[in-house]
Coordinates of C-alpha atoms in Angstrom, one line a residue:
Chain A
M1 CA 0.0 0.0 0.0
N2 CA 2.6 2.5 1.0
Q3 CA 4.5 2.6 -2.3
Q4 CA 6.0 5.8 -3.7
L5 CA 4.0 7.6 -6.3
I6 CA 5.9 9.8 -8.8
V7 CA 3.9 12.9 -9.8
N8 CA 4.5 15.8 -12.1
D9 CA 5.9 19.1 -10.9
E10 CA 2.5 20.8 -10.7
D11 CA 1.1 18.2 -8.4
A12 CA 4.3 18.1 -6.4
A13 CA 4.3 21.9 -6.0
M14 CA 0.7 21.9 -4.8
A15 CA 1.4 19.1 -2.5
V16 CA 4.3 21.0 -0.9
F17 CA 2.2 24.1 -0.6
Y18 CA -0.8 22.3 1.1
R19 CA 1.5 20.3 3.3
L20 CA 3.1 23.6 4.6
L21 CA -0.4 25.0 5.3
D22 CA -1.4 21.7 7.1
D23 CA 1.7 22.1 9.2
G24 CA 0.5 25.6 10.3
A25 CA 2.6 27.8 8.0
A26 CA 1.0 31.2 7.1
I27 CA -0.3 31.4 3.5
D28 CA 2.4 33.9 2.5
E29 CA 5.2 31.7 3.9
A30 CA 3.8 28.6 2.3
L31 CA 3.5 30.4 -1.1
A32 CA 7.0 31.8 -0.9
A33 CA 8.6 28.4 0.0
S34 CA 6.7 26.4 -2.6
V35 CA 7.4 29.0 -5.4
L36 CA 11.0 28.9 -4.5
Q37 CA 11.1 25.1 -4.8
Y38 CA 8.9 25.0 -8.0
P39 CA 9.2 28.5 -9.7
A40 CA 7.6 27.3 -12.9
T41 CA 4.3 26.7 -11.1
A42 CA 4.1 30.2 -9.6
R43 CA 0.9 31.0 -11.3
L44 CA -0.8 27.8 -10.3
L45 CA 0.3 28.2 -6.7
S46 CA -1.0 31.8 -6.7
E47 CA -4.4 30.6 -7.9
A48 CA -4.4 27.9 -5.3
A49 CA -3.6 30.4 -2.6
L50 CA -6.5 32.5 -3.7
L51 CA -8.8 29.5 -3.7
I52 CA -7.9 28.7 -0.1
V53 CA -8.3 32.3 1.0
G54 CA -11.6 32.5 -0.7
R55 CA -12.7 29.4 1.1
V56 CA -12.2 30.9 4.6
N57 CA -14.0 34.0 3.7
A58 CA -16.9 34.0 6.2
D59 CA -19.1 36.2 3.9
H60 CA -19.1 33.5 1.3
A61 CA -20.3 30.9 3.7
H62 CA -23.6 32.7 3.8
D63 CA -24.1 32.7 0.1
T64 CA -27.0 30.3 0.4
A65 CA -28.1 30.7 -3.2
M66 CA -24.8 29.4 -4.5
V67 CA -24.6 26.6 -1.9
S68 CA -28.1 25.4 -2.8
T69 CA -27.2 25.5 -6.5
V70 CA -24.1 23.4 -5.8
K71 CA -26.1 21.0 -3.7
S72 CA -28.8 20.5 -6.3
V73 CA -26.2 19.8 -9.0
A74 CA -24.3 17.5 -6.7
E75 CA -27.5 15.5 -6.0
R76 CA -28.0 15.2 -9.7
V77 CA -24.5 14.0 -10.3
I78 CA -24.6 11.6 -7.4
E79 CA -27.9 10.1 -8.6
S80 CA -26.6 9.7 -12.1
R81 CA -23.6 7.8 -10.8
A82 CA -25.7 5.5 -8.6
P83 CA -25.2 1.8 -9.2
A84 CA -28.1 0.4 -11.3
Q85 CA -31.2 -0.6 -9.3
K86 CA -30.5 -4.0 -7.9
R87 CA -34.2 -4.9 -7.4
D88 CA -35.0 -4.9 -11.1
A89 CA -37.0 -8.1 -11.6
S90 CA -35.9 -8.3 -15.2
I91 CA -32.4 -9.2 -14.2
S92 CA -31.8 -12.8 -15.2
E93 CA -28.0 -13.2 -15.8
T94 CA -26.4 -16.5 -15.4
A95 CA -24.4 -17.0 -12.3
G96 CA -22.0 -19.8 -12.9
S97 CA -19.0 -18.6 -10.9
L98 CA -21.4 -17.1 -8.4
Q99 CA -22.8 -20.5 -7.7
E100 CA -19.3 -21.8 -7.0
M101 CA -18.8 -18.9 -4.5
I102 CA -22.1 -19.6 -2.9
D103 CA -21.1 -23.3 -2.5
K104 CA -17.8 -22.2 -0.9
L105 CA -19.8 -20.0 1.4
N106 CA -22.0 -22.9 2.4
V107 CA -19.0 -25.0 3.2
L108 CA -17.7 -22.2 5.4
S109 CA -21.2 -21.4 6.6
Q110 CA -20.5 -21.3 10.3
E111 CA -17.6 -19.0 9.9
A112 CA -19.4 -16.9 7.3
A113 CA -22.5 -16.6 9.5
A114 CA -20.5 -15.5 12.5
K115 CA -18.8 -12.8 10.4
L116 CA -22.1 -11.6 9.1
G117 CA -23.8 -11.7 12.5
I118 CA -26.7 -14.0 11.4
P119 CA -27.6 -17.5 12.6
T120 CA -26.2 -20.3 10.4
S121 CA -29.8 -21.5 9.6
I122 CA -30.6 -18.1 8.3
L123 CA -27.6 -18.1 6.0
A124 CA -28.6 -21.5 4.8
K125 CA -32.1 -20.3 4.0
L126 CA -30.8 -17.3 2.3
M127 CA -28.5 -19.3 0.1
N128 CA -31.2 -21.8 -0.7
R129 CA -33.3 -18.8 -1.7
L130 CA -35.9 -19.5 0.9
L131 CA -36.2 -15.9 2.1
E132 CA -38.3 -13.2 0.5
V133 CA -35.6 -11.1 -1.2
A134 CA -37.4 -7.8 -0.7
T135 CA -37.4 -8.3 3.1
I136 CA -33.7 -8.9 3.5
P137 CA -31.9 -5.8 4.7
G138 CA -30.0 -4.2 1.9
D139 CA -26.9 -3.8 4.2
L140 CA -26.9 -7.5 4.8
L141 CA -26.8 -8.2 1.1
L142 CA -23.9 -5.7 0.8
D143 CA -22.0 -7.5 3.5
I144 CA -22.6 -10.9 1.9
S145 CA -21.6 -9.7 -1.6
D146 CA -18.4 -8.2 -0.1
L147 CA -17.7 -11.4 1.8
I148 CA -18.0 -13.7 -1.2
G149 CA -16.5 -11.1 -3.6
V150 CA -19.3 -10.7 -6.1
N151 CA -21.1 -7.7 -7.4
E152 CA -24.3 -6.9 -5.4
K153 CA -26.3 -7.0 -8.6
R154 CA -25.2 -10.5 -9.3
L155 CA -26.0 -11.7 -5.8
Y156 CA -29.4 -10.1 -6.0
S157 CA -30.3 -11.7 -9.3
Y158 CA -29.1 -15.1 -7.9
L159 CA -31.4 -14.7 -4.8
Q160 CA -34.3 -13.9 -7.0
R161 CA -34.3 -17.3 -8.7
P162 CA -36.7 -20.0 -7.6
P163 CA -36.0 -21.6 -4.2
M164 CA -33.7 -24.6 -4.0
L165 CA -34.1 -27.9 -2.1
S166 CA -32.4 -27.7 1.2
T167 CA -30.6 -30.7 2.7
E168 CA -33.1 -30.9 5.5
E169 CA -35.7 -32.0 3.0
F170 CA -33.9 -35.2 2.2
V171 CA -35.2 -37.1 5.3
G172 CA -36.4 -40.7 5.2
D173 CA -38.2 -42.0 2.2
K174 CA -40.5 -39.0 1.7
K175 CA -40.3 -37.0 -1.4
P176 CA -38.3 -33.8 -0.8
Q177 CA -40.2 -30.6 -1.3
V178 CA -39.1 -27.1 -1.9
G179 CA -40.1 -24.9 1.1
E180 CA -42.1 -21.7 1.0
R181 CA -40.2 -18.4 1.0
Q182 CA -40.3 -16.6 4.3
P183 CA -39.9 -13.0 5.2
F184 CA -36.4 -12.3 6.7
L185 CA -37.8 -11.0 10.0
T186 CA -40.1 -14.0 10.5
A187 CA -37.2 -16.4 9.9
M188 CA -34.9 -14.6 12.2
K189 CA -37.5 -14.6 15.1
A190 CA -38.3 -18.2 14.5
C191 CA -34.7 -19.5 14.7
G192 CA -33.7 -17.4 17.7
K193 CA -30.2 -16.3 18.6
E194 CA -27.5 -18.9 18.4
K195 CA -25.0 -19.3 21.2
N196 CA -21.8 -17.9 19.6
L197 CA -23.5 -15.2 17.6
D198 CA -22.3 -11.6 17.7
T199 CA -25.2 -10.1 19.7
V200 CA -24.7 -6.5 18.5
A201 CA -24.8 -7.6 14.8
Y202 CA -27.8 -9.9 15.4
R203 CA -29.8 -7.1 17.0
Y204 CA -28.7 -4.7 14.3
W205 CA -30.2 -7.0 11.6
L206 CA -33.4 -7.5 13.6
K207 CA -33.8 -3.7 14.0
L208 CA -33.1 -3.1 10.4
A209 CA -35.6 -5.7 9.3
E210 CA -38.2 -4.2 11.6
T211 CA -37.7 -0.6 10.6
E212 CA -36.3 -0.2 7.1
D213 CA -37.9 -0.5 3.8
T214 CA -35.2 -2.9 2.7
S215 CA -34.6 -1.5 -0.8
L216 CA -31.0 -2.0 -1.6
G217 CA -29.0 1.2 -1.8
S218 CA -31.7 3.3 -0.3
Chain B
V1 CA 8.1 36.2 5.0
N2 CA 10.4 33.3 5.4
R3 CA 11.6 32.4 1.9
Q4 CA 13.2 29.1 2.8
V5 CA 11.9 25.6 2.0
P6 CA 11.3 23.9 5.4
N7 CA 13.1 20.7 6.1
S8 CA 9.8 18.9 6.8
V9 CA 8.9 19.3 3.2
R10 CA 12.2 18.1 1.9
S11 CA 12.1 15.0 4.1
E12 CA 8.5 14.1 3.1
Q13 CA 9.5 13.9 -0.5
T14 CA 11.8 11.0 -1.0
Q15 CA 12.6 12.3 -4.4
S16 CA 11.8 15.7 -5.9
S17 CA 8.3 14.5 -6.8
S18 CA 7.5 11.2 -5.2
F19 CA 5.0 10.8 -2.4
V20 CA 3.7 8.1 -0.1
H21 CA 0.5 7.6 1.9
D22 CA 0.1 9.4 5.2
P23 CA 0.4 6.8 8.0
M24 CA -2.5 8.5 9.8
V25 CA -4.7 7.9 6.8
L26 CA -3.6 4.2 6.5
K27 CA -4.4 3.8 10.2
Q28 CA -7.9 5.1 9.6
V29 CA -8.4 2.7 6.7
E30 CA -7.3 -0.2 8.8
E31 CA -9.8 0.8 11.5
C32 CA -12.6 1.0 9.0
L33 CA -11.8 -2.4 7.5
K34 CA -12.2 -4.1 10.8
F35 CA -16.0 -3.7 10.3
S36 CA -18.3 -5.4 7.8
P37 CA -19.1 -3.0 5.0
S38 CA -22.5 -2.0 6.3
R39 CA -21.3 -1.4 9.8
M40 CA -18.2 0.5 8.4
M41 CA -20.6 2.9 6.7
T42 CA -22.3 3.5 10.1
Y43 CA -18.9 4.0 11.7
V44 CA -17.9 6.5 8.9
S45 CA -21.1 8.4 9.2
T46 CA -20.7 8.6 13.0
L47 CA -17.2 9.9 12.6
N48 CA -18.4 12.3 9.9
S49 CA -20.6 14.1 12.4
S50 CA -17.9 14.3 15.1
D51 CA -14.7 16.2 15.4
T52 CA -12.5 13.3 14.5
K53 CA -13.6 13.1 10.9
I54 CA -12.2 10.4 8.7
R55 CA -9.7 12.0 6.3
E56 CA -10.7 12.4 2.6
E57 CA -7.7 10.4 1.5
A58 CA -8.9 7.4 3.7
L59 CA -12.4 7.7 2.0
V60 CA -10.7 7.6 -1.4
I61 CA -8.7 4.5 -0.5
L62 CA -11.8 2.7 0.8
A63 CA -13.9 3.7 -2.2
R64 CA -11.3 2.4 -4.6
R65 CA -10.9 -0.8 -2.7
F66 CA -14.6 -1.5 -2.6
A67 CA -15.0 -0.6 -6.2
L68 CA -12.3 -3.1 -7.2
R69 CA -14.1 -5.8 -5.1
G70 CA -17.3 -5.1 -7.0
S71 CA -19.1 -3.5 -4.1
D72 CA -20.4 -0.7 -6.2
T73 CA -23.0 0.6 -3.7
I74 CA -20.4 0.9 -0.8
A75 CA -18.0 2.6 -3.2
W76 CA -20.7 5.0 -4.4
K77 CA -21.8 5.8 -0.8
L78 CA -18.2 6.7 0.1
V79 CA -17.7 9.0 -2.9
Q80 CA -21.0 10.6 -1.9
I81 CA -19.5 11.6 1.4
L82 CA -16.6 13.1 -0.5
C83 CA -19.0 15.0 -2.7
D84 CA -20.7 16.4 0.4
R85 CA -17.3 17.5 1.8
V86 CA -16.4 19.5 -1.4
T87 CA -19.8 21.1 -1.9
L88 CA -19.1 24.2 0.2
S89 CA -15.7 24.6 -1.3
I90 CA -17.1 24.7 -4.8
A91 CA -19.8 27.1 -3.7
R92 CA -17.2 29.5 -2.2
S93 CA -15.0 29.3 -5.3
A94 CA -17.9 29.9 -7.6
Q95 CA -18.8 33.0 -5.5
L96 CA -15.1 34.2 -5.4
W97 CA -14.9 34.1 -9.2
R98 CA -18.4 35.5 -9.5
L99 CA -19.7 32.8 -11.8
S100 CA -23.0 33.1 -13.4
P101 CA -25.5 30.5 -12.4
V102 CA -25.2 28.7 -15.8
V103 CA -21.4 28.6 -15.7
A104 CA -21.5 27.7 -12.0
E105 CA -23.7 24.7 -12.7
E106 CA -21.4 23.5 -15.5
V107 CA -18.3 23.9 -13.4
I108 CA -19.9 22.0 -10.5
E109 CA -21.2 19.2 -12.7
V110 CA -17.9 18.7 -14.5
T111 CA -15.9 18.8 -11.3
L112 CA -18.0 16.4 -9.4
S113 CA -18.2 14.0 -12.3
H114 CA -14.4 14.1 -12.5
L115 CA -14.2 13.4 -8.8
Y116 CA -16.3 10.2 -9.3
D117 CA -14.4 9.1 -12.3
S118 CA -11.0 9.7 -10.8
V119 CA -11.6 8.3 -7.4
L120 CA -13.0 5.1 -8.9
A121 CA -10.6 4.8 -11.8
S122 CA -8.3 1.8 -11.7
Q123 CA -5.3 3.6 -13.3
E124 CA -2.2 4.1 -11.2
S125 CA -2.3 7.9 -11.9
A126 CA -5.6 8.1 -9.9
Q127 CA -3.7 7.0 -6.8
F128 CA -2.6 10.5 -6.0
W129 CA -6.2 11.1 -4.9
E130 CA -5.4 8.6 -2.1
I131 CA -2.3 10.6 -1.1
R132 CA -3.3 14.3 -1.5
F133 CA -7.1 14.6 -2.0
W134 CA -7.3 18.4 -1.9
V135 CA -4.3 18.9 -4.2
C136 CA -6.0 16.7 -6.8
F137 CA -9.4 18.3 -6.3
D138 CA -8.2 21.9 -6.4
R139 CA -5.9 21.3 -9.3
Y140 CA -8.9 20.0 -11.3
L141 CA -11.2 22.8 -10.1
L142 CA -8.6 25.4 -11.2
S143 CA -8.2 23.6 -14.6
V144 CA -11.9 23.8 -15.1
L145 CA -12.0 27.5 -14.2
R146 CA -9.1 28.0 -16.6
R147 CA -10.9 26.1 -19.4
H148 CA -13.9 28.4 -18.9
R149 CA -11.5 31.4 -19.1
I150 CA -12.5 32.4 -15.7
L151 CA -9.0 32.8 -14.3
G152 CA -8.3 35.9 -16.5
D153 CA -6.6 34.1 -19.4
K154 CA -8.3 36.2 -22.0
F155 CA -6.0 39.2 -21.4
V156 CA -3.7 40.0 -24.3
P157 CA -2.0 43.4 -24.1
S158 CA -2.2 45.5 -27.2
V159 CA 1.4 46.7 -26.7
P160 CA 4.1 44.3 -25.4
M161 CA 4.4 44.8 -21.6
D162 CA 8.1 45.6 -22.0
E163 CA 7.4 48.6 -24.1
M164 CA 4.7 50.1 -21.9
T165 CA 5.3 53.1 -19.7
V166 CA 5.1 52.3 -16.0
D167 CA 2.4 54.3 -14.3
T168 CA 4.4 55.3 -11.2
T169 CA 1.6 57.2 -9.5
Q170 CA -0.2 53.9 -9.0
T171 CA 2.9 52.0 -7.8
R172 CA 4.3 54.6 -5.5
T173 CA 1.1 55.6 -3.8
P174 CA -0.7 52.4 -3.0
A175 CA -4.2 52.8 -1.7
Y176 CA -3.8 50.0 0.9
N177 CA -1.2 48.3 3.0
W178 CA -1.3 45.2 0.9
H179 CA 0.8 43.3 3.5
D180 CA -2.0 43.3 6.0
P181 CA -3.2 39.6 6.2
S182 CA -6.8 40.5 7.0
L183 CA -6.9 42.5 3.8
R184 CA -6.1 39.4 1.8
V185 CA -9.4 37.9 2.5
V186 CA -11.2 41.1 1.5
V187 CA -9.3 41.6 -1.7
A188 CA -9.4 37.9 -2.7
E189 CA -12.5 38.6 -4.9
G190 CA -10.7 41.6 -6.5
L191 CA -7.7 39.5 -7.2
A192 CA -9.8 36.8 -8.7
Q193 CA -10.9 39.3 -11.4
L194 CA -7.3 40.1 -12.4
P195 CA -5.6 38.8 -15.6
G196 CA -3.4 35.8 -14.7
Q197 CA 0.0 37.5 -15.1
Y198 CA -1.0 40.5 -13.1
R199 CA -2.4 38.4 -10.3
T200 CA 0.7 36.2 -10.1
A201 CA 3.1 39.2 -10.0
F202 CA 0.9 40.9 -7.4
M203 CA 0.7 37.9 -5.2
L204 CA 4.4 37.1 -5.4
K205 CA 5.2 40.6 -4.3
H206 CA 2.5 41.3 -1.7
W207 CA 1.9 37.8 -0.4
A208 CA 5.1 35.9 -0.9
G209 CA 7.3 38.9 -0.4
F210 CA 9.5 38.5 -3.5
P211 CA 11.4 41.5 -4.7
E212 CA 10.5 42.7 -8.2
S213 CA 14.1 42.2 -9.4
S214 CA 17.7 42.0 -8.2
V215 CA 20.9 43.5 -9.3
N216 CA 22.4 40.0 -9.1
P217 CA 21.3 38.1 -12.2
A218 CA 21.9 34.8 -10.4
D219 CA 19.2 35.6 -7.9
K220 CA 16.2 33.3 -8.7
A221 CA 14.0 34.5 -5.9
T222 CA 12.6 37.6 -7.7
I223 CA 9.4 38.1 -9.5
A224 CA 11.2 38.7 -12.8
A225 CA 13.2 35.5 -12.5
V226 CA 10.2 33.4 -11.4
M227 CA 7.9 34.7 -14.2
G228 CA 10.7 34.8 -16.8
V229 CA 10.0 38.5 -17.8
S230 CA 12.0 41.7 -17.5
D231 CA 12.0 44.1 -14.5
R232 CA 10.0 46.6 -16.5
T233 CA 7.3 44.1 -17.4
V234 CA 7.0 43.2 -13.7
R235 CA 6.6 46.9 -12.7
N236 CA 3.9 47.2 -15.4
Y237 CA 2.1 44.1 -14.2
L238 CA 2.1 45.4 -10.6
S239 CA 1.0 48.9 -11.6
R240 CA -1.9 47.7 -13.6
A241 CA -2.9 45.1 -11.0
E242 CA -3.0 47.8 -8.3
S243 CA -4.9 50.1 -10.6
I244 CA -7.6 47.5 -11.3
L245 CA -7.8 46.6 -7.6
N246 CA -8.3 50.3 -6.7
S247 CA -11.1 50.6 -9.2
W248 CA -12.6 47.3 -7.9
R249 CA -12.4 48.7 -4.4
T250 CA -14.2 51.9 -5.4
S251 CA -16.9 50.0 -7.2
E252 CA -17.3 47.7 -4.2
A253 CA -17.6 50.7 -1.9
V254 CA -20.3 52.2 -4.1
V255 CA -22.2 48.9 -3.9
D256 CA -21.7 48.8 -0.2
N257 CA -23.0 52.3 0.2
Q258 CA -26.0 51.6 -2.0
E259 CA -26.8 48.4 0.0
R260 CA -26.5 50.3 3.3
Q261 CA -28.8 53.1 2.1
T262 CA -31.4 50.7 0.7
G263 CA -31.1 48.2 3.6

């Protein structure tokens, strides 16, 4: 992580200037020292100095019209860059490698469940697609996708597919049947808290499931 | 003004232009990564509303890391925090350079879009955002202002500066004590209106404390040497800058008086 990064003179000059200011130098001292070191960037440094002085001008802080303009444009840019809606029912991409990752997660289910702060049985239901996807807290899906290293969109499309047979269905000689999908909160309350579970995380998911409209990314 | 390069600056740069991550930033990143992504976001939000804010560089590192892992939503949320942090700065800059609403909107949109693209870019060059966020941000903001010809680049003298007569009445009888630090904030808006060369010369003299020229041609710490122009050109730049600033001050005083009377 801490490798050296070579930058051009303009970046280097600005970095020196800002570092001096961070260290408590007055703006005139910082400007003089950085121009001395990088004379070819004198104009850029002067403009940067002006930018910084302009920022601390208390009068400008009260320019509410400009602040609201900036905020509304910022909101527009942020929205336009938002990841595509994950709850789009039309998503039906194949998930070959995802299935492998899910399998891996199932093998490591105890450890994975502990990391996520959910009971093992809930993780198993989730991976067998026996939970109503819309009721699963978006943050939990984020954590799972991060844990198994897949894009949230792919995880969501995987969970939307029809439920799978769980191993518990293969008992005796009766024909195994695919279970009904359950709301996340109902499943959590039904299974109760496991012994080694992170209590804080468990309560967090319960609270989220109770309070939030679990749209991912909202 | 101390016109020396402090040793701290020299030691930070292992070469003339190579930089490394700040250890404090790396520590913050390490702290954040102890949590699951969703709880990390709660932690970051909690810190964001406290005095011990997470540094912008740490947010950049985290956003880039999560984007690489494919956790687009977390990466997006982290960049959103960065956008919130820069909003006021852009607003003040737009005000300083007196941008019209249309130009201001364009500058804001281009700058924030660039922030998203750069922070989440996988190229190595984008790594400097992890090391000096505000340097990258301000450099880009200034380049956008320059592209919109807001930084006074339009100025082209009709006669070469070297051949102009210096208006000594302006330079010898300044209307202000330009060395007064409190005045700098007041005149920042006036300086923002100056053509680029005038502003640079003016700030080198009155802020950085550089002499106009030196009898010793080897002396590099003069405005003439730094800007690569003659002594006479420097004097012309300064004279004209002060003249424009005096006019600006008069017009500002008129506006102030009008506002006082109507208010």
